[in-house]
mmCIF file of C-alpha atoms in Angstrom:
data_model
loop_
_atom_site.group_PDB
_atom_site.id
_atom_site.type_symbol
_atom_site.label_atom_id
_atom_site.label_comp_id
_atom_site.label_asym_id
_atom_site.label_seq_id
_atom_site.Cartn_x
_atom_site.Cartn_y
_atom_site.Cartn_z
ATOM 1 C CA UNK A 255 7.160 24.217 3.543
ATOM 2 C CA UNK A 256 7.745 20.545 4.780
ATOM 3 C CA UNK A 257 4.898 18.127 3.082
ATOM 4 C CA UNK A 258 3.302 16.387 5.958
ATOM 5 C CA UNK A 259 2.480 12.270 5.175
ATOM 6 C CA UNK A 260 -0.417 11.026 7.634
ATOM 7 C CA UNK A 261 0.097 7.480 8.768
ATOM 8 C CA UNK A 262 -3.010 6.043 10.284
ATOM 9 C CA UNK A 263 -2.994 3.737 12.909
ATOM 10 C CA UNK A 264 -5.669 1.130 13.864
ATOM 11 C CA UNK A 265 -6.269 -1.531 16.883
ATOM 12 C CA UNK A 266 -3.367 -3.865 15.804
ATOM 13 C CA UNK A 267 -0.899 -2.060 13.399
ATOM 14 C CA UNK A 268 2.203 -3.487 13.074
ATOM 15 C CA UNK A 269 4.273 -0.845 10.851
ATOM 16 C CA UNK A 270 3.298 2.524 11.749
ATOM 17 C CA UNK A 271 6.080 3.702 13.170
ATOM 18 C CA UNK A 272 8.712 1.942 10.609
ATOM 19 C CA UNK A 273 6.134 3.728 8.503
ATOM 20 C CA UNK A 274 7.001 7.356 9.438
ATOM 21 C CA UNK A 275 10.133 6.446 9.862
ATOM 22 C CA UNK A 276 10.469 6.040 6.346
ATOM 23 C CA UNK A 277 8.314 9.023 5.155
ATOM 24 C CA UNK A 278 11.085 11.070 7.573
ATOM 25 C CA UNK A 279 14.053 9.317 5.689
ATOM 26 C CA UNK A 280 12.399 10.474 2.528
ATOM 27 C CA UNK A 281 12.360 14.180 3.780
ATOM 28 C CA UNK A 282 8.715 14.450 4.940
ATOM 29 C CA UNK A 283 6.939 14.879 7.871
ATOM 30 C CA UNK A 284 5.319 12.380 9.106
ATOM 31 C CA UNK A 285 1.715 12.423 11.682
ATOM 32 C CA UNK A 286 0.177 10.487 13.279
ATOM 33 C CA UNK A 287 -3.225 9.826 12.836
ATOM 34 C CA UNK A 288 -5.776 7.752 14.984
ATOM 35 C CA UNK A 289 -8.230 5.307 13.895
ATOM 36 C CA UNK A 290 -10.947 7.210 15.842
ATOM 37 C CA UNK A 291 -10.589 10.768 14.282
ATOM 38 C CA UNK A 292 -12.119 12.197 11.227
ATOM 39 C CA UNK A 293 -9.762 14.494 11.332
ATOM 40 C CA UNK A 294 -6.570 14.370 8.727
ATOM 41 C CA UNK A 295 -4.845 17.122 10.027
ATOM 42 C CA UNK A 296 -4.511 19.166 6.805
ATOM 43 C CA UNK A 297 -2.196 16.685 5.983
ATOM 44 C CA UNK A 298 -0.716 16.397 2.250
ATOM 45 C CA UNK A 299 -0.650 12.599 1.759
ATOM 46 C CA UNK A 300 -2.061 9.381 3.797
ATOM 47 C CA UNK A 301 -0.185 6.137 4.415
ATOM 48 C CA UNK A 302 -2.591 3.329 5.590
ATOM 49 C CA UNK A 303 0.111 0.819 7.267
ATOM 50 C CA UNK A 304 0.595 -3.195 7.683
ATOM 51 C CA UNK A 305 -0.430 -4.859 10.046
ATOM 52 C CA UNK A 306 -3.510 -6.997 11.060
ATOM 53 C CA UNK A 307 -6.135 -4.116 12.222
ATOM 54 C CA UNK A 308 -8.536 -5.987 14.220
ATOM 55 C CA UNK A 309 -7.382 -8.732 14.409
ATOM 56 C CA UNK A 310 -8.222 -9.236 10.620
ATOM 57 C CA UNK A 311 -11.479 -10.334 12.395
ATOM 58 C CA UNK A 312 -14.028 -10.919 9.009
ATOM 59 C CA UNK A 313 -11.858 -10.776 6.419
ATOM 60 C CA UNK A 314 -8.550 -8.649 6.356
ATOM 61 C CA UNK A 315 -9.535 -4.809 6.256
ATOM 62 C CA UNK A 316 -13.344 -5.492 6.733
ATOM 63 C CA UNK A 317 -13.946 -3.736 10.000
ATOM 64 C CA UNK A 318 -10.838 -0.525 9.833
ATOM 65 C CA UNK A 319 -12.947 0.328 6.128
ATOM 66 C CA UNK A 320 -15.416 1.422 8.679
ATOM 67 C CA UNK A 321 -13.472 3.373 11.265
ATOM 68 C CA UNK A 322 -14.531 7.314 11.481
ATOM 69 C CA UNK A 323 -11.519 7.913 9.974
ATOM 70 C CA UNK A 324 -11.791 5.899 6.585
ATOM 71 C CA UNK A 325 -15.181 8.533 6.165
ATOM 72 C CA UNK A 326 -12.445 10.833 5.834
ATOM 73 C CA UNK A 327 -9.768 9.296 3.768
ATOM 74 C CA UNK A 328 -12.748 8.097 1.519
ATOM 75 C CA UNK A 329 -13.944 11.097 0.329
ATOM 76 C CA UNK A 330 -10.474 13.239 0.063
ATOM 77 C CA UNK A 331 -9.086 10.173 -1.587
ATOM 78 C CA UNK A 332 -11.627 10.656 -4.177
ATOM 79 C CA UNK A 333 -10.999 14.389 -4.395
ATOM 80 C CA UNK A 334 -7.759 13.626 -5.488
ATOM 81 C CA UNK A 335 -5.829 12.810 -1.689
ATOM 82 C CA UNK A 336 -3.151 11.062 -2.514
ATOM 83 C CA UNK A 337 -3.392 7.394 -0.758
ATOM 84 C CA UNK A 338 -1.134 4.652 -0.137
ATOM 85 C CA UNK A 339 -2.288 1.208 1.392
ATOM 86 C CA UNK A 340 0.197 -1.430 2.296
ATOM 87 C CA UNK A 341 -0.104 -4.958 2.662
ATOM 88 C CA UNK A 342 -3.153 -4.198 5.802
ATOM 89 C CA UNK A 343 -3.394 -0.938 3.943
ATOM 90 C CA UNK A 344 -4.295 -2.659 0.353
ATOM 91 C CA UNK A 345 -7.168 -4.965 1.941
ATOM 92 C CA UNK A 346 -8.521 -1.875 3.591
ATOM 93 C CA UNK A 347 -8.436 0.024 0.353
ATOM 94 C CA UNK A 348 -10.113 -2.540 -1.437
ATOM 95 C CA UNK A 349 -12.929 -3.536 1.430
ATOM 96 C CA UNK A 350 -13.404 0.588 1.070
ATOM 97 C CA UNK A 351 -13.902 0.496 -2.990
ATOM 98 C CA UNK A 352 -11.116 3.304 -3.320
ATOM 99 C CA UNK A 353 -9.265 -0.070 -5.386
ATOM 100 C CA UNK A 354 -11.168 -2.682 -7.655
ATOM 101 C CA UNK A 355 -10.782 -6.944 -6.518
ATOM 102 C CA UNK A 356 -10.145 -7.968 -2.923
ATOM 103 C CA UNK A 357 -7.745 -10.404 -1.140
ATOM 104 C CA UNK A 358 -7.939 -13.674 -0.295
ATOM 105 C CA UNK A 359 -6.026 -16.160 1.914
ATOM 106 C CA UNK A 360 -2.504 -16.883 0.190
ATOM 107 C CA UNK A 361 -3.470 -20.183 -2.149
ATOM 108 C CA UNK A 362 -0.941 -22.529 0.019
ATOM 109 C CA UNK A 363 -2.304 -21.483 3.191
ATOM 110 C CA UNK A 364 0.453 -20.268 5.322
ATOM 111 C CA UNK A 365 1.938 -16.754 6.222
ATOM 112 C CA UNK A 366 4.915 -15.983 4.017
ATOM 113 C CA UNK A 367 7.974 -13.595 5.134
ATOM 114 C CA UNK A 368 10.665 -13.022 2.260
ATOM 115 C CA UNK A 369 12.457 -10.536 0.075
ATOM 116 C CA UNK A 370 10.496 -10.470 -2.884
ATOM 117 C CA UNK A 371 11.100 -9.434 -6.468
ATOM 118 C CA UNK A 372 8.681 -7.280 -8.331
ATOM 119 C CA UNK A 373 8.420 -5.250 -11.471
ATOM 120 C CA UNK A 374 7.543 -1.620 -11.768
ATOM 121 C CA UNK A 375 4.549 -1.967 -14.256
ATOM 122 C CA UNK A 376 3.108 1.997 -13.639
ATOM 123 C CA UNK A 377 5.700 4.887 -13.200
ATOM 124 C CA UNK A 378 3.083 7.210 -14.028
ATOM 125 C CA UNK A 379 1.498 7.933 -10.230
ATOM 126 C CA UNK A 380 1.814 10.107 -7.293
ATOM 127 C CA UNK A 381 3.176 7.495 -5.697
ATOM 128 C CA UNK A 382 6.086 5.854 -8.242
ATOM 129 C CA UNK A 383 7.063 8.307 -10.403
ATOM 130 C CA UNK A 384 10.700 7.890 -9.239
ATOM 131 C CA UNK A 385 11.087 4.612 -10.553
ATOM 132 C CA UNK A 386 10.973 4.007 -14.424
ATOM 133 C CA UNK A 387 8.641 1.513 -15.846
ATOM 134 C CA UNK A 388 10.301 -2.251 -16.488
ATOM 135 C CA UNK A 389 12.142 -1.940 -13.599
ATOM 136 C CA UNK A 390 12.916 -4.624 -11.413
ATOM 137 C CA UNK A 391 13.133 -4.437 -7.385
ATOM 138 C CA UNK A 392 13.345 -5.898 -4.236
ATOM 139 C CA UNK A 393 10.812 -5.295 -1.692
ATOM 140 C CA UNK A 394 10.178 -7.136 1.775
ATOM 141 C CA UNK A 395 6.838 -9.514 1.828
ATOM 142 C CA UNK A 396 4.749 -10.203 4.469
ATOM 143 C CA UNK A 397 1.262 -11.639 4.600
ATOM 144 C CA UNK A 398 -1.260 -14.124 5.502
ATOM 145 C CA UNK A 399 -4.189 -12.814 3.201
ATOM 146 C CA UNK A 400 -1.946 -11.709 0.261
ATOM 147 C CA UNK A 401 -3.499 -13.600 -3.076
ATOM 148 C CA UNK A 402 -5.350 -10.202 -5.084
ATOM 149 C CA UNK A 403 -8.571 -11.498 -6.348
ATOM 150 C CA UNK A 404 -10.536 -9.980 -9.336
ATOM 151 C CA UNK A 405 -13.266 -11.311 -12.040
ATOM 152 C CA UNK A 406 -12.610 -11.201 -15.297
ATOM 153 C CA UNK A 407 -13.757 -8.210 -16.915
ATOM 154 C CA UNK A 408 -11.935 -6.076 -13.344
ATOM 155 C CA UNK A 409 -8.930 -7.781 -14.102
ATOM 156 C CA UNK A 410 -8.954 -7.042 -18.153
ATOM 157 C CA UNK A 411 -9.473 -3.272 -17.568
ATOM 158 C CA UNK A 412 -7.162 -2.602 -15.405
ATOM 159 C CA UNK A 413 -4.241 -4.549 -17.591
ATOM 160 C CA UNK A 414 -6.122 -2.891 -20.650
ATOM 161 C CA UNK A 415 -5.983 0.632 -18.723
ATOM 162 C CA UNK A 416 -2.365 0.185 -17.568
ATOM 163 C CA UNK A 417 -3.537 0.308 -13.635
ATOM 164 C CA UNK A 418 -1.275 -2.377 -12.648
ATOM 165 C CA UNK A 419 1.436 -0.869 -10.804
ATOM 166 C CA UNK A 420 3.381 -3.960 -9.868
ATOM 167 C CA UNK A 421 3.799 -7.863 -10.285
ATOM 168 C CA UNK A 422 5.418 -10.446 -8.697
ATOM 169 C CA UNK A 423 8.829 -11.683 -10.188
ATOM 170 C CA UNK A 424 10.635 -15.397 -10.386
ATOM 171 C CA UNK A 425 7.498 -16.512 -8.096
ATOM 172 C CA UNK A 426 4.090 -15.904 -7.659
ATOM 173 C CA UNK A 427 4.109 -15.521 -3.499
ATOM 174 C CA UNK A 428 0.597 -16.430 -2.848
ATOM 175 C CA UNK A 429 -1.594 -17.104 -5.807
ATOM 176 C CA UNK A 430 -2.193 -13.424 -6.644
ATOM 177 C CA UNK A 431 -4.082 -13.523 -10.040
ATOM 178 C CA UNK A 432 -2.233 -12.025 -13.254
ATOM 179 C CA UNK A 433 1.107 -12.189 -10.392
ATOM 180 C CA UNK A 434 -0.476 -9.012 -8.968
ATOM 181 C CA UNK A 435 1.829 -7.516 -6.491
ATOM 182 C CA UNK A 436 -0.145 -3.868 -6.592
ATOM 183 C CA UNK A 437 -2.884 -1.724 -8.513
ATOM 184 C CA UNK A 438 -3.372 2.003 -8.739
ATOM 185 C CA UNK A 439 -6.681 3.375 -9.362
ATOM 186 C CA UNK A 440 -7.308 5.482 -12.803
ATOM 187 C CA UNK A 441 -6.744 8.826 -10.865
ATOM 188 C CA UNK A 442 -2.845 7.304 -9.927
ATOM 189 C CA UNK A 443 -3.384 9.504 -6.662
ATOM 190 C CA UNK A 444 -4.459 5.717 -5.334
ATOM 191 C CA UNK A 445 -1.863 2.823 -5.021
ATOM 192 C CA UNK A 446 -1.897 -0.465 -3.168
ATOM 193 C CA UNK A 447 0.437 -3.314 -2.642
ATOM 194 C CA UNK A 448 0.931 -6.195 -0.722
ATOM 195 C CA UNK A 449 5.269 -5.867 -0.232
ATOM 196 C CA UNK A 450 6.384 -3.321 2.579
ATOM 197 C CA UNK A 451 8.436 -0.284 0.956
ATOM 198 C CA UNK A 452 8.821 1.025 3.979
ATOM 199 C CA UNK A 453 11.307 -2.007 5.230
ATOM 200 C CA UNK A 454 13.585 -1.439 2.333
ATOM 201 C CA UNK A 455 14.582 2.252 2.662
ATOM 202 C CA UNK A 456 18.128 2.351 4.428
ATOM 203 C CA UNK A 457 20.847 -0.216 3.711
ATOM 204 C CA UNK A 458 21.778 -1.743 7.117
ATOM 205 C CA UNK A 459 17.594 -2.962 7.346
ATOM 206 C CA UNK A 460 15.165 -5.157 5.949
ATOM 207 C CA UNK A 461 16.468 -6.526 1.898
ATOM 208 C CA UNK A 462 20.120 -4.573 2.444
ATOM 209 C CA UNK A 463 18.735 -2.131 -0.494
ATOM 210 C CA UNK A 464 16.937 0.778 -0.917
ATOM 211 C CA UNK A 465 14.610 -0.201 -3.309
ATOM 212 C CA UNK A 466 11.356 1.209 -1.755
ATOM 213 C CA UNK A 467 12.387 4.742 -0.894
ATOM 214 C CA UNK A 468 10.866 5.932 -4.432
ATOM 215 C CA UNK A 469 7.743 5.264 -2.956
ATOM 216 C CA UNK A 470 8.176 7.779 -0.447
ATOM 217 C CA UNK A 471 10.575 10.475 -2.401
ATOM 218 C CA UNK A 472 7.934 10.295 -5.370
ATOM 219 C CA UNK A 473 4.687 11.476 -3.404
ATOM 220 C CA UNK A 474 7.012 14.639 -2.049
ATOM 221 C CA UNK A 475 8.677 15.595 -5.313
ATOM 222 C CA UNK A 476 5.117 15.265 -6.522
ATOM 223 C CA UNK A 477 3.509 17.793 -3.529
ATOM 224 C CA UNK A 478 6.487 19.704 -3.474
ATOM 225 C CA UNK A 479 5.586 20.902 -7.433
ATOM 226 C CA UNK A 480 2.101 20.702 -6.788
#
């Protein structure tokens, strides 16, 4: 049986469909799912895209953590749904609590577009268990609202507790604290980041590599042996 990967769309998504595109290369099935409905479909897996869901109106996030259906993605997320939030999808997971910090404007003050280099800190989730720990990759970054905030104590547990996932490499893009590029929660069904796997799955697009198709071939090997 084919795992099926929701990807939610809200007013103003930019990357839904390069975001099921993906989850298809991957050998998934992808669906659709509308900012409106509560219901998931009985799918396997969620994918909450980039983009700039209303209008990042409040703060980036703020008003999609409160679409009917985040109620959804809320509570199976903390049943153990596994969850990915990217770039868009990150701020939305933190403005719903499902990920510890938040994100604020990037620290120089302009939007930043560039192939980005980032370390695989976590290997150990639903979500990057394809790529080993240490290793080093090159994912496409996007953002206005990109710099991962914390206080202190938030930021020494999850180093302490390993639920880093990745950092930023050669440069820190926009002021992220620690260089945090993405953070898991302590389940590891959870994972956010700011760069867009899903631009860097087939050669002739995005960085020329495929260096975020683990992202997507992880979370089915993983449902596939569920």
């Amino acid at each position: 049986m084919t795992a099926r990967i929701g990807v939610v769309t809200f007013p103003g998504s930019l990357d839904d469909r390069d975001t099921q595109r993906a989850i298809r290369v991957a050998g998934a099935e992808p669906v659709a799912l509308w900012h409106k409905d509560k219901d998931l479909k009985q799918v396997d897996a969620v994918v909450l895209c980039g983009g700039f869901s209303y209008g990042d109106y409040l703060r980036a996030g703020a008003i999609a953590r409160f679409s009917p259906v985040m109620d959804t993605v809320i509570d199976q997320a903390k049943a153990g749904l596994p969850v990915l939030g990217i770039c868009n999808g990150f701020q939305i997971l933190t403005e719903a609590h499902l990920l510890p910090g938040g994100m604020l404007g990037n620290d120089h003050l302009h939007f930043i577009c560039r192939d980005q280099k980032l370390r695989v800190e976590n290997a150990g989730t639903a979500w990057t268990s394809d790529y080993t720990a240490g290793q080093e990759i090159h994912i496409p970054l996007k953002n206005m609202d990109g710099r991962y905030a914390a206080d202190r104590r938030t930021l020494d547990e999850l180093e302490a507790e390993g639920r880093v996932a990745f950092r930023y490499l050669d440069m820190n893009p926009n002021g992220s604290l620690n260089d945090i590029a993405g953070i898991t929660n302590a389940a590891g069904n959870v994972v956010g980041l700011m760069p867009h796997p899903e631009h860097a799955v087939e050669s002739l697009i995005g960085t020329g590599r495929t260096d975020g198709l683990p992202f997507f071939t992880s979370i089915l090997k993983k449902l596939v042996n569920a």
